[in-house]
Coordinates of C-alpha atoms in Angstrom, one line a residue:
Chain A
M276 CA 8.4 33.8 -15.7
T277 CA 6.3 33.9 -12.6
K278 CA 4.7 31.5 -10.8
E279 CA 1.2 32.2 -12.3
A280 CA 2.3 31.8 -15.8
I281 CA 3.9 28.6 -15.3
A282 CA 0.8 27.6 -13.2
S283 CA -1.6 28.5 -15.7
A284 CA 0.3 27.4 -18.8
Y285 CA 0.6 23.7 -16.6
K286 CA -3.6 24.0 -16.3
A287 CA -3.7 24.8 -20.2
L288 CA -1.6 21.4 -20.8
Q289 CA -4.1 19.4 -18.4
T290 CA -6.8 20.3 -20.6
T291 CA -4.8 19.4 -24.0
I292 CA -3.7 16.1 -22.5
C293 CA -7.2 15.0 -21.5
T294 CA -8.6 15.9 -25.1
D295 CA -5.8 13.9 -26.6
L296 CA -6.2 11.1 -24.1
E297 CA -9.8 10.8 -24.7
K298 CA -9.1 11.0 -28.8
L299 CA -6.6 7.7 -28.0
D300 CA -9.2 6.1 -25.8
G301 CA -11.6 6.1 -28.4
T302 CA -14.8 5.9 -25.9
S303 CA -14.7 7.6 -22.7
T304 CA -14.1 11.1 -21.1
F305 CA -12.6 12.6 -18.5
S306 CA -14.7 13.6 -15.4
S307 CA -13.6 16.9 -13.8
D308 CA -13.7 17.7 -10.2
H309 CA -12.7 21.3 -9.1
W310 CA -11.3 21.2 -5.1
E311 CA -10.2 23.8 -3.2
R312 CA -7.8 23.6 -0.1
A313 CA -8.7 25.6 2.8
E314 CA -5.0 26.6 3.5
G315 CA -4.6 28.4 -0.1
G316 CA -5.2 27.0 -3.3
G317 CA -6.9 23.9 -5.2
G318 CA -7.0 22.0 -7.8
L319 CA -8.8 20.1 -10.4
T320 CA -8.8 16.2 -10.5
R321 CA -9.9 14.7 -14.0
V322 CA -10.7 10.8 -14.2
L323 CA -11.9 8.6 -16.9
K324 CA -12.7 5.3 -16.6
D325 CA -13.9 2.2 -18.2
G326 CA -12.7 3.1 -21.6
D327 CA -11.8 1.2 -24.5
L328 CA -8.2 1.5 -23.9
L329 CA -8.0 2.7 -20.4
E330 CA -9.8 1.1 -17.4
K331 CA -8.4 3.9 -15.2
G332 CA -6.9 7.3 -16.1
G333 CA -6.4 10.2 -13.9
V334 CA -4.9 13.9 -14.8
A335 CA -4.3 16.2 -12.1
F336 CA -3.9 19.7 -11.9
S337 CA -2.8 21.6 -8.7
A338 CA -1.8 24.7 -8.0
V339 CA -1.0 25.4 -4.2
H340 CA 0.2 27.6 -1.4
G341 CA 0.3 28.5 2.1
E342 CA 2.8 28.4 5.0
V343 CA 5.9 26.4 5.4
S344 CA 4.5 23.9 8.1
P345 CA 7.3 22.5 10.6
A346 CA 6.5 18.7 9.1
M347 CA 8.0 20.8 5.4
K348 CA 10.8 22.6 7.2
S349 CA 12.3 19.3 8.9
Q350 CA 11.2 17.1 6.0
L351 CA 12.3 18.9 3.2
H352 CA 15.0 20.9 4.5
L353 CA 12.9 24.5 3.6
E354 CA 14.1 27.6 4.3
G355 CA 11.1 29.9 3.9
E356 CA 7.9 30.8 5.6
T357 CA 5.5 30.6 2.6
F358 CA 5.5 28.2 -0.7
F359 CA 3.6 28.0 -3.9
A360 CA 3.5 24.8 -5.7
T361 CA 1.9 23.7 -8.8
G362 CA 2.3 20.8 -11.5
I363 CA 0.5 17.8 -13.5
S364 CA 0.7 14.3 -12.1
I365 CA -0.9 11.5 -14.9
V366 CA -1.1 7.5 -14.0
L367 CA -2.9 5.6 -16.7
H368 CA -4.0 1.6 -16.0
P369 CA -4.8 0.3 -19.4
H370 CA -7.1 -2.8 -19.8
N371 CA -4.6 -4.7 -21.8
P372 CA -1.9 -6.4 -20.2
H373 CA 0.1 -5.8 -23.3
V374 CA 0.0 -2.7 -22.9
P375 CA 1.9 -0.5 -20.5
I376 CA 1.0 1.4 -17.2
I377 CA 2.7 5.2 -17.4
H378 CA 3.2 7.9 -15.1
M379 CA 4.1 11.5 -15.8
N380 CA 4.8 14.3 -13.6
V381 CA 5.9 17.7 -13.7
R382 CA 5.9 20.3 -10.6
Y383 CA 7.4 23.7 -10.0
F384 CA 8.2 25.0 -6.5
E385 CA 8.6 28.5 -5.0
L386 CA 9.7 30.1 -1.9
D387 CA 9.2 33.4 -0.8
N388 CA 12.7 33.6 -0.2
G389 CA 13.2 33.5 -4.0
T390 CA 14.3 29.6 -3.9
Y391 CA 12.5 27.9 -6.8
W392 CA 13.1 24.7 -8.5
F393 CA 11.6 22.2 -11.1
G394 CA 10.9 18.5 -11.0
G395 CA 9.3 15.6 -13.0
G396 CA 9.6 12.9 -15.0
I397 CA 8.0 10.1 -17.1
D398 CA 8.3 6.5 -16.2
L399 CA 6.8 3.2 -17.8
T400 CA 5.2 0.4 -16.0
P401 CA 5.1 -2.6 -19.1
H402 CA 3.1 -5.7 -17.5
Y403 CA 5.3 -7.5 -20.2
V404 CA 8.7 -6.1 -20.6
I405 CA 9.5 -5.8 -24.2
P406 CA 13.3 -4.6 -24.9
V407 CA 12.5 -2.7 -28.4
Q408 CA 9.4 -1.0 -27.2
A409 CA 11.8 -0.3 -23.8
H410 CA 14.3 1.2 -26.3
L411 CA 12.1 3.4 -28.0
F412 CA 10.4 5.1 -25.1
H413 CA 14.0 5.9 -23.5
A414 CA 14.8 7.3 -27.1
R415 CA 11.6 9.4 -27.2
L416 CA 13.0 10.8 -23.4
K417 CA 16.5 10.9 -24.8
T418 CA 16.0 13.1 -27.7
I419 CA 13.8 15.7 -25.7
C420 CA 16.4 15.9 -23.1
D421 CA 19.0 16.4 -25.6
K422 CA 17.3 19.5 -27.1
Y423 CA 18.0 21.2 -23.6
D424 CA 21.2 20.0 -21.9
T425 CA 23.4 17.0 -23.8
G426 CA 23.9 15.9 -20.1
F427 CA 20.5 15.6 -18.6
Y428 CA 19.7 12.3 -19.9
A429 CA 22.5 10.6 -18.5
K430 CA 21.6 12.2 -15.4
H431 CA 17.8 12.0 -15.2
K432 CA 17.7 8.2 -16.2
P433 CA 19.7 6.4 -13.8
W434 CA 17.6 8.9 -11.1
A435 CA 14.3 7.2 -12.5
D436 CA 16.1 3.7 -12.2
T437 CA 17.0 4.0 -8.6
Y438 CA 13.6 6.0 -7.5
F439 CA 11.2 3.4 -9.0
H440 CA 13.0 0.6 -7.4
I441 CA 10.9 -1.7 -4.8
P442 CA 13.6 -2.9 -2.5
H443 CA 11.5 -5.5 -0.6
R444 CA 10.9 -7.3 -4.1
N445 CA 14.4 -6.4 -4.9
E446 CA 12.6 -5.7 -8.4
S447 CA 12.1 -2.3 -10.2
R448 CA 8.5 -1.5 -10.7
G449 CA 8.9 -1.2 -14.7
I450 CA 11.3 0.3 -17.2
G451 CA 12.0 3.5 -15.7
G452 CA 12.5 6.9 -17.7
I453 CA 13.3 9.7 -16.4
F454 CA 13.2 11.5 -12.9
F455 CA 14.6 15.0 -12.0
D456 CA 14.1 17.1 -9.0
H457 CA 15.1 20.6 -7.3
L458 CA 16.6 21.8 -10.6
S459 CA 17.0 25.4 -10.8
E460 CA 19.5 27.8 -13.0
N461 CA 21.7 27.6 -9.9
N462 CA 22.4 23.6 -10.4
T463 CA 22.1 22.9 -14.5
S464 CA 23.4 25.1 -17.7
L465 CA 19.7 26.2 -18.3
T466 CA 17.9 29.6 -17.0
K467 CA 14.4 29.4 -15.5
E468 CA 12.7 29.7 -18.4
S469 CA 14.4 27.0 -20.8
L470 CA 13.9 24.4 -17.4
F471 CA 10.0 25.6 -17.7
A472 CA 10.4 24.7 -21.6
Y473 CA 12.1 21.2 -20.9
C474 CA 9.3 20.4 -18.3
S475 CA 6.4 21.9 -20.5
E476 CA 7.9 19.6 -23.6
L477 CA 7.7 16.3 -21.4
A478 CA 4.0 17.1 -20.5
S479 CA 3.1 18.3 -24.3
S480 CA 5.2 14.8 -25.4
F481 CA 3.4 12.6 -23.2
V482 CA 0.4 11.5 -25.3
S483 CA 2.3 10.9 -28.9
I484 CA 5.0 8.7 -26.3
Y485 CA 2.1 6.8 -24.7
T486 CA 0.3 6.2 -28.0
E487 CA 3.2 4.9 -29.6
Q488 CA 3.8 2.4 -26.8
A489 CA -0.3 1.6 -26.2
E490 CA -0.8 1.3 -30.4
L491 CA 2.3 -1.2 -30.1
G492 CA 0.0 -3.6 -28.0
R493 CA -3.5 -2.5 -28.2
T494 CA -4.9 -5.0 -30.8
K495 CA -2.9 -7.9 -29.1
T496 CA -4.9 -11.2 -28.2
I497 CA -5.5 -11.5 -24.1
E498 CA -5.3 -14.6 -22.4
P499 CA -6.3 -15.3 -19.0
H500 CA -2.6 -15.6 -17.7
H501 CA -2.3 -12.1 -19.0
I502 CA -4.8 -10.9 -16.8
A503 CA -3.6 -12.9 -14.1
W504 CA -0.1 -11.2 -14.3
R505 CA -1.3 -8.1 -15.2
N506 CA -3.3 -8.0 -11.5
L507 CA -0.3 -9.2 -9.9
R508 CA 1.9 -6.4 -11.5
R509 CA -0.7 -3.9 -10.4
G510 CA -0.3 -5.4 -6.5
R511 CA 3.6 -4.6 -7.1
Y512 CA 2.4 -1.1 -8.3
V513 CA 0.7 -0.4 -5.5
E514 CA 3.0 -1.7 -3.3
F515 CA 5.7 0.9 -4.6
N516 CA 3.1 3.8 -4.7
L517 CA 2.1 3.1 -0.7
V518 CA 5.3 2.0 0.6
H519 CA 7.9 3.7 -1.1
D520 CA 6.5 6.8 -3.2
R521 CA 7.8 9.6 -1.3
G522 CA 5.4 12.1 -3.0
T523 CA 2.5 9.7 -2.1
K524 CA 3.8 9.2 1.6
F525 CA 4.4 13.3 1.9
G526 CA 1.0 13.8 0.5
L527 CA -0.7 11.4 2.9
F528 CA 0.9 12.1 5.8
S529 CA 0.8 16.0 5.3
G530 CA -3.4 15.9 4.9
G531 CA -2.6 16.3 1.3
R532 CA -5.9 15.2 -0.8
T533 CA -6.0 11.9 -0.3
E534 CA -8.4 11.0 -3.7
S535 CA -6.3 13.0 -5.6
I536 CA -3.1 11.4 -4.2
L537 CA -4.4 7.6 -4.5
M538 CA -5.7 8.4 -8.1
S539 CA -2.7 6.6 -8.9
L540 CA -3.9 3.4 -7.6
P541 CA -4.8 0.6 -10.1
P542 CA -8.8 0.3 -10.3
M543 CA -8.3 -3.7 -9.2
A544 CA -5.2 -5.6 -7.8
Q545 CA -4.6 -9.0 -6.7
W546 CA -2.0 -10.7 -4.5
E547 CA -1.0 -14.5 -4.0
Y548 CA 1.5 -16.4 -1.4
Q549 CA 4.1 -17.1 -3.3
Y550 CA 3.0 -16.4 -6.6
A551 CA 5.4 -18.8 -9.2
V552 CA 6.1 -18.1 -13.0
Q553 CA 6.8 -20.8 -15.4
E554 CA 10.2 -21.0 -16.4
G555 CA 11.0 -19.6 -19.7
S556 CA 7.4 -18.2 -20.1
E557 CA 6.4 -14.3 -20.7
E558 CA 6.4 -13.6 -17.4
A559 CA 9.2 -15.5 -16.4
E560 CA 11.3 -13.2 -19.1
T561 CA 9.8 -9.9 -17.4
L562 CA 10.7 -10.8 -14.0
K563 CA 14.2 -11.5 -15.1
W564 CA 14.0 -7.8 -16.5
L565 CA 12.8 -6.2 -13.5
K566 CA 15.3 -8.4 -11.2
G567 CA 18.1 -6.5 -13.0
E568 CA 19.1 -9.9 -14.6
M569 CA 18.9 -9.4 -18.0
R570 CA 19.3 -5.6 -18.6
D571 CA 21.0 -5.0 -22.1
E572 CA 21.5 -1.4 -21.9
Chain B
M82 CA 9.6 -19.9 31.5
T83 CA 12.4 -19.8 28.8
K84 CA 11.9 -18.2 25.2
E85 CA 12.1 -21.8 23.9
A86 CA 9.3 -22.7 25.7
I87 CA 7.2 -20.2 24.6
A88 CA 8.4 -20.6 21.0
S89 CA 7.3 -24.5 21.3
A90 CA 3.9 -23.3 22.7
Y91 CA 3.4 -20.9 19.9
K92 CA 4.2 -23.4 17.2
A93 CA 1.8 -25.9 18.3
L94 CA -0.7 -23.4 18.9
Q95 CA -0.2 -22.6 14.9
T96 CA -0.8 -26.2 14.5
T97 CA -3.8 -26.5 16.6
I98 CA -5.6 -23.0 14.6
C99 CA -4.9 -24.3 11.6
T100 CA -6.1 -27.7 12.2
D101 CA -9.2 -25.9 13.6
L102 CA -9.7 -23.4 10.8
E103 CA -9.7 -26.2 8.2
K104 CA -12.7 -27.5 9.7
L105 CA -14.5 -24.2 10.2
D106 CA -13.7 -23.6 6.2
G107 CA -14.5 -27.0 5.1
T108 CA -13.1 -27.5 2.0
S109 CA -9.7 -26.3 1.9
T110 CA -6.1 -27.2 3.7
F111 CA -3.3 -24.6 4.5
S112 CA 0.1 -25.2 2.4
S113 CA 3.0 -25.4 4.8
D114 CA 6.3 -23.2 4.0
H115 CA 9.3 -23.9 6.4
W116 CA 12.0 -20.9 5.8
E117 CA 15.1 -20.1 7.3
R118 CA 17.1 -17.0 7.8
A119 CA 20.4 -16.1 7.3
E120 CA 21.0 -14.3 10.3
G121 CA 19.4 -16.6 12.5
G122 CA 16.0 -18.9 13.3
G123 CA 13.0 -19.0 10.6
G124 CA 9.7 -20.0 10.2
L125 CA 6.7 -22.0 8.9
T126 CA 4.0 -19.9 6.8
R127 CA 0.6 -21.3 6.6
V128 CA -1.4 -20.4 3.8
L129 CA -5.1 -21.3 2.6
K130 CA -6.7 -20.1 -0.5
D131 CA -9.8 -20.7 -2.6
G132 CA -11.7 -22.4 0.4
D133 CA -15.6 -22.4 0.9
L134 CA -15.4 -19.8 3.9
L135 CA -12.2 -18.2 3.2
E136 CA -11.1 -16.9 0.2
K137 CA -7.2 -16.3 1.5
G138 CA -6.0 -16.9 5.1
G139 CA -2.4 -17.2 6.4
V140 CA -1.2 -18.5 10.1
A141 CA 2.5 -17.4 10.7
F142 CA 4.7 -18.6 12.9
S143 CA 8.3 -17.6 12.9
A144 CA 11.4 -17.7 15.8
V145 CA 14.1 -15.7 15.0
H146 CA 17.2 -14.3 16.5
G147 CA 20.4 -12.4 15.7
E148 CA 22.3 -8.8 16.8
V149 CA 20.5 -6.1 17.5
S150 CA 21.0 -4.3 14.0
P151 CA 21.6 0.0 14.3
A152 CA 18.2 0.2 12.6
M153 CA 16.9 -1.6 15.6
K154 CA 18.3 0.4 17.9
S155 CA 17.4 3.8 16.6
Q156 CA 13.8 2.6 15.5
L157 CA 13.0 0.5 18.4
H158 CA 15.1 2.6 20.9
L159 CA 16.9 -1.4 22.4
E160 CA 19.4 -1.7 24.5
G161 CA 21.1 -4.9 24.0
E162 CA 23.2 -6.9 21.5
T163 CA 21.3 -9.4 20.4
F164 CA 18.0 -10.7 20.5
F165 CA 15.4 -13.3 20.1
A166 CA 11.4 -12.8 18.6
T167 CA 8.6 -15.3 18.1
G168 CA 5.2 -15.1 17.8
I169 CA 2.1 -16.2 15.2
S170 CA 0.3 -13.7 13.3
I171 CA -2.9 -14.5 11.3
V172 CA -5.1 -12.7 8.9
L173 CA -7.9 -14.4 7.2
H174 CA -9.8 -12.7 4.0
P175 CA -13.2 -14.6 3.8
H176 CA -15.4 -14.5 0.6
N177 CA -18.8 -13.4 1.8
P178 CA -19.0 -9.6 2.1
H179 CA -20.7 -10.5 5.5
V180 CA -18.1 -12.2 6.9
P181 CA -15.7 -10.2 8.8
I182 CA -11.9 -10.1 7.8
I183 CA -9.5 -10.7 11.0
H184 CA -6.2 -10.0 12.3
M185 CA -4.5 -11.8 15.5
N186 CA -0.8 -11.6 16.8
V187 CA 0.8 -12.7 19.5
R188 CA 4.6 -12.0 19.8
Y189 CA 7.3 -12.3 22.4
F190 CA 10.9 -9.8 22.3
E191 CA 13.9 -10.8 24.4
L192 CA 17.4 -9.0 24.8
D193 CA 20.3 -10.5 25.8
N194 CA 20.5 -8.2 29.0
G195 CA 17.5 -9.7 30.5
T196 CA 15.0 -7.3 29.1
Y197 CA 11.8 -8.9 27.5
W198 CA 8.2 -8.1 26.7
F199 CA 4.8 -9.3 25.0
G200 CA 2.9 -7.7 22.9
G201 CA -0.4 -8.7 20.8
G202 CA -4.3 -8.2 20.2
I203 CA -6.9 -9.3 17.9
D204 CA -8.9 -7.1 15.7
L205 CA -11.9 -7.3 13.5
T206 CA -13.0 -5.9 10.0
P207 CA -16.4 -6.4 9.2
H208 CA -17.3 -5.6 5.6
Y209 CA -20.1 -4.6 7.0
V210 CA -20.8 -3.6 10.5
I211 CA -23.5 -4.5 12.2
P212 CA -23.4 -3.2 16.3
V213 CA -24.8 -6.5 17.8
Q214 CA -21.9 -8.7 16.4
A215 CA -19.3 -5.7 17.3
H216 CA -20.7 -6.0 20.7
L217 CA -20.6 -9.7 20.7
F218 CA -16.9 -9.7 19.7
H219 CA -15.7 -7.0 22.4
A220 CA -17.8 -9.1 24.9
R221 CA -15.4 -12.2 23.9
L222 CA -12.0 -10.1 24.1
K223 CA -13.2 -8.2 27.7
T224 CA -14.1 -12.0 29.2
I225 CA -10.7 -13.4 28.5
C226 CA -8.9 -10.1 29.5
D227 CA -10.8 -9.7 32.9
K228 CA -9.4 -13.5 33.7
Y229 CA -5.8 -11.6 34.0
D230 CA -6.1 -8.2 35.1
T231 CA -9.5 -6.2 35.3
G232 CA -8.0 -3.1 34.1
F233 CA -6.2 -4.8 30.4
Y234 CA -9.2 -4.5 28.7
A235 CA -10.0 -0.6 29.7
K236 CA -6.3 -0.1 28.4
H237 CA -6.1 -2.7 25.4
K238 CA -9.3 -1.6 23.6
P239 CA -8.4 2.1 23.1
W240 CA -5.2 1.1 22.1
A241 CA -6.8 -1.0 18.9
D242 CA -9.0 2.0 18.4
T243 CA -5.8 4.5 18.4
Y244 CA -3.5 1.6 16.1
F245 CA -6.2 0.4 13.5
H246 CA -7.0 3.9 12.4
I247 CA -6.6 5.2 9.0
P248 CA -5.8 9.1 9.0
H249 CA -5.7 9.7 5.4
R250 CA -9.3 8.3 5.5
N251 CA -10.2 9.6 8.4
E252 CA -11.8 6.0 9.1
S253 CA -10.8 3.4 11.4
R254 CA -9.9 0.1 9.9
G255 CA -12.7 -2.1 11.5
I256 CA -14.3 -2.2 14.7
G257 CA -10.9 -2.7 16.7
G258 CA -10.7 -5.5 19.1
I259 CA -7.6 -5.2 21.6
F260 CA -4.0 -4.3 21.0
F261 CA -1.2 -4.3 23.5
D262 CA 2.8 -4.2 23.2
H263 CA 5.6 -3.8 25.7
L264 CA 4.1 -5.8 28.5
S265 CA 6.0 -7.5 31.4
E266 CA 6.0 -7.8 34.9
N267 CA 7.9 -4.4 35.5
N268 CA 4.7 -2.5 33.9
T269 CA 1.7 -4.8 35.0
S270 CA 0.6 -6.7 37.6
L271 CA 1.4 -10.0 35.8
T272 CA 4.3 -12.6 36.0
K273 CA 5.9 -13.4 33.0
E274 CA 4.1 -16.9 33.3
S275 CA 0.6 -15.1 33.5
L276 CA 1.2 -12.6 30.5
F277 CA 2.4 -15.5 28.3
A278 CA -1.0 -17.3 29.8
Y279 CA -2.9 -14.4 27.9
C280 CA -1.3 -14.5 24.9
S281 CA -1.8 -18.0 24.9
E282 CA -5.6 -17.6 25.5
L283 CA -5.9 -15.4 23.0
A284 CA -4.6 -17.1 20.6
S285 CA -6.5 -20.6 21.2
S286 CA -9.7 -18.6 21.8
F287 CA -9.2 -17.2 18.0
V288 CA -11.1 -19.8 16.1
S289 CA -13.9 -20.0 18.6
I290 CA -14.2 -16.4 18.2
Y291 CA -14.1 -16.1 14.2
T292 CA -16.3 -19.1 14.4
E293 CA -19.0 -16.9 16.0
Q294 CA -18.3 -14.0 14.0
A295 CA -18.3 -16.1 10.6
E296 CA -21.5 -18.5 11.4
L297 CA -23.5 -15.1 11.8
G298 CA -22.8 -13.8 8.0
R299 CA -22.2 -16.9 6.0
T300 CA -25.2 -17.9 4.6
K301 CA -26.4 -14.5 3.8
T302 CA -27.5 -13.6 0.2
I303 CA -24.8 -11.8 -1.6
E304 CA -25.2 -9.4 -3.9
P305 CA -23.2 -7.4 -6.4
H306 CA -23.2 -4.4 -4.8
H307 CA -21.8 -6.3 -1.6
I308 CA -19.0 -7.7 -3.5
A309 CA -17.9 -4.0 -4.7
W310 CA -18.2 -2.7 -1.0
R311 CA -16.1 -5.9 0.2
N312 CA -13.5 -5.0 -2.6
L313 CA -13.2 -1.2 -1.8
R314 CA -12.9 -2.4 2.0
R315 CA -10.1 -4.7 0.9
G316 CA -8.4 -1.6 -0.8
R317 CA -8.6 0.2 2.5
Y318 CA -7.3 -2.9 4.4
V319 CA -4.2 -2.5 1.9
E320 CA -3.8 1.2 2.7
F321 CA -3.8 0.7 6.6
N322 CA -1.1 -2.5 5.9
L323 CA 1.2 -0.9 3.8
V324 CA 0.7 3.0 4.8
H325 CA 0.3 2.9 8.8
D326 CA 0.9 -0.2 10.1
R327 CA 4.6 -0.3 11.9
G328 CA 4.9 -4.1 12.0
T329 CA 4.6 -4.3 8.3
K330 CA 6.7 -1.1 7.7
F331 CA 9.2 -2.3 10.2
G332 CA 9.6 -6.2 8.5
L333 CA 9.9 -4.5 5.1
F334 CA 12.6 -2.0 5.5
S335 CA 14.9 -4.1 8.0
G336 CA 15.1 -7.0 5.1
G337 CA 11.6 -9.1 7.0
R338 CA 10.7 -12.3 4.5
T339 CA 8.6 -10.0 2.2
E340 CA 6.1 -13.0 1.1
S341 CA 5.5 -13.6 5.3
I342 CA 4.7 -9.8 5.8
L343 CA 2.5 -9.2 2.6
M344 CA 0.7 -12.5 2.9
S345 CA -1.7 -10.2 5.3
L346 CA -3.0 -8.7 2.0
P347 CA -6.3 -9.3 0.6
P348 CA -6.6 -11.5 -2.7
M349 CA -7.7 -8.9 -4.5
A350 CA -8.6 -5.3 -4.1
Q351 CA -10.5 -2.6 -5.8
W352 CA -9.9 1.5 -5.9
E353 CA -12.3 4.4 -7.0
Y354 CA -12.1 7.3 -7.5
Q355 CA -14.6 9.3 -5.0
Y356 CA -16.5 6.2 -4.4
A357 CA -19.7 7.7 -3.4
V358 CA -22.3 5.4 -1.1
Q359 CA -25.9 5.9 -1.4
E360 CA -27.7 7.6 1.4
G361 CA -29.6 5.2 4.1
S362 CA -27.8 2.2 2.2
E363 CA -25.5 -0.7 4.3
E364 CA -22.6 0.9 3.0
A365 CA -23.7 4.5 4.3
E366 CA -24.3 3.3 7.8
T367 CA -21.0 0.9 7.8
L368 CA -19.0 4.6 6.7
K369 CA -20.6 6.2 9.6
W370 CA -19.5 3.8 12.0
L371 CA -15.9 3.6 10.4
K372 CA -15.9 7.6 10.5
G373 CA -17.0 7.4 14.1
E374 CA -20.5 9.2 13.4
M375 CA -22.4 6.9 14.9
R376 CA -20.2 4.9 18.2
D377 CA -22.7 3.6 20.7
E378 CA -20.1 2.1 23.2

């Protein structure tokens, strides 16, 4: 399985995902923005805005290569002189506060010394946590994991819980999902081909998983307090991505393409000093969940 | 000059500044939020919202003390066992896009081994850069600097230009101002008392400097494109504070009081993929300025 084959498959998946998301959205379509990287490679960033379901959505593909910089050597502990990296990254911000924000990423990294690894994951950020919907989401991911390695879910779910945590708020970003990195034939039971199949299936299941979640909230009535809460949760999403997310920080500090990296930010967000939720409200229930005070799994 | 005297003077300045800002605003008043820190000390965070001039404003005072943590030793290179830190920090976000965002901070730090230093600065972030107003702002700061050391302005202005830069956007956050840190009798011509007087005068001149800037824009007509641009510039302000600002990052990672640290964030902000300004527009002129393509000083 060559790096070219992997990149080509991911690029084809980007097209399918965008076509399917346009159908789900119903009114808006993705723009296409080709870009090149001076040091080697490039990408295609596709963005949809002001749709019926989605206020802002981004589906980015990239395949870049070049020399392993001193920053990469020190920060990523890489032993090799040249690298190749390809992946798809998605973030969707819906209008309706009853529909969750979702993030998906699959990536492949290879060095000239023969080292390679796969990484990725899917996680959900509902503005309002509804346990039965959260279970449904996790169950879908477990089904995919189990097809490849019955030990994956038990490892990749806690990895997401640890990763998508906002320490300065003592809150999780959402309900998690799965997250994994540095997977290869050396540290899993799978061949390179099967690891690629795992990542591909995650990506190709993405729209179906999100459709299920979106349809459950899409027709619910929106009241002003729902919008206020959505905007506040979007603020937390910004805080996580800019303060903690390793991919975002590495991208920004290593001269990555800013517009593609920050495509993940919501169309708008709000902050209010000491925002207080009403006791017993839907917002208070969600906050308890995010603070780990009522996890039931 | 004891640390208690410095803290007490800063706390009194906070009161005066809030009273004067309420007069400038005209309709809203500051809330008062006392807080204590488990490890020692505390603060008073004062916030105003939905005023006539100010959409959100925060004036925070704190005086904290405790053991020098391993994180402080390694990140701040501190030699000492206990520390004391006090300061005032201000950020104002006006409604009117023709009125600038402003930030002011004065701080004092002392170790048990006798080491101390002063730090601080004022910088302006106009949504629309108007050179004559920028000159006025810089001139006011120069006048204050010159009273203490005629070499200060030439050092502290470039320090702000370097500090308030957003590398991943290749833009400055605003028009700068002055910034300084680690000033003591060992690296300046001034006594401890004079350094304190310099910081105090900056703080006590703050409202007058901001009033001058605010009155120049406050009555200007607001059109929808001004609001859109203001919201985008607020997004950049969020990016600077969360990705680059050393004080914010140190505060969040060292267990500081999150609500007081993030008081600096705007009430709301927007992001748009590849936001394009119209050639020849007011927005394009400001962007050129922020990208250093038309500095005239």
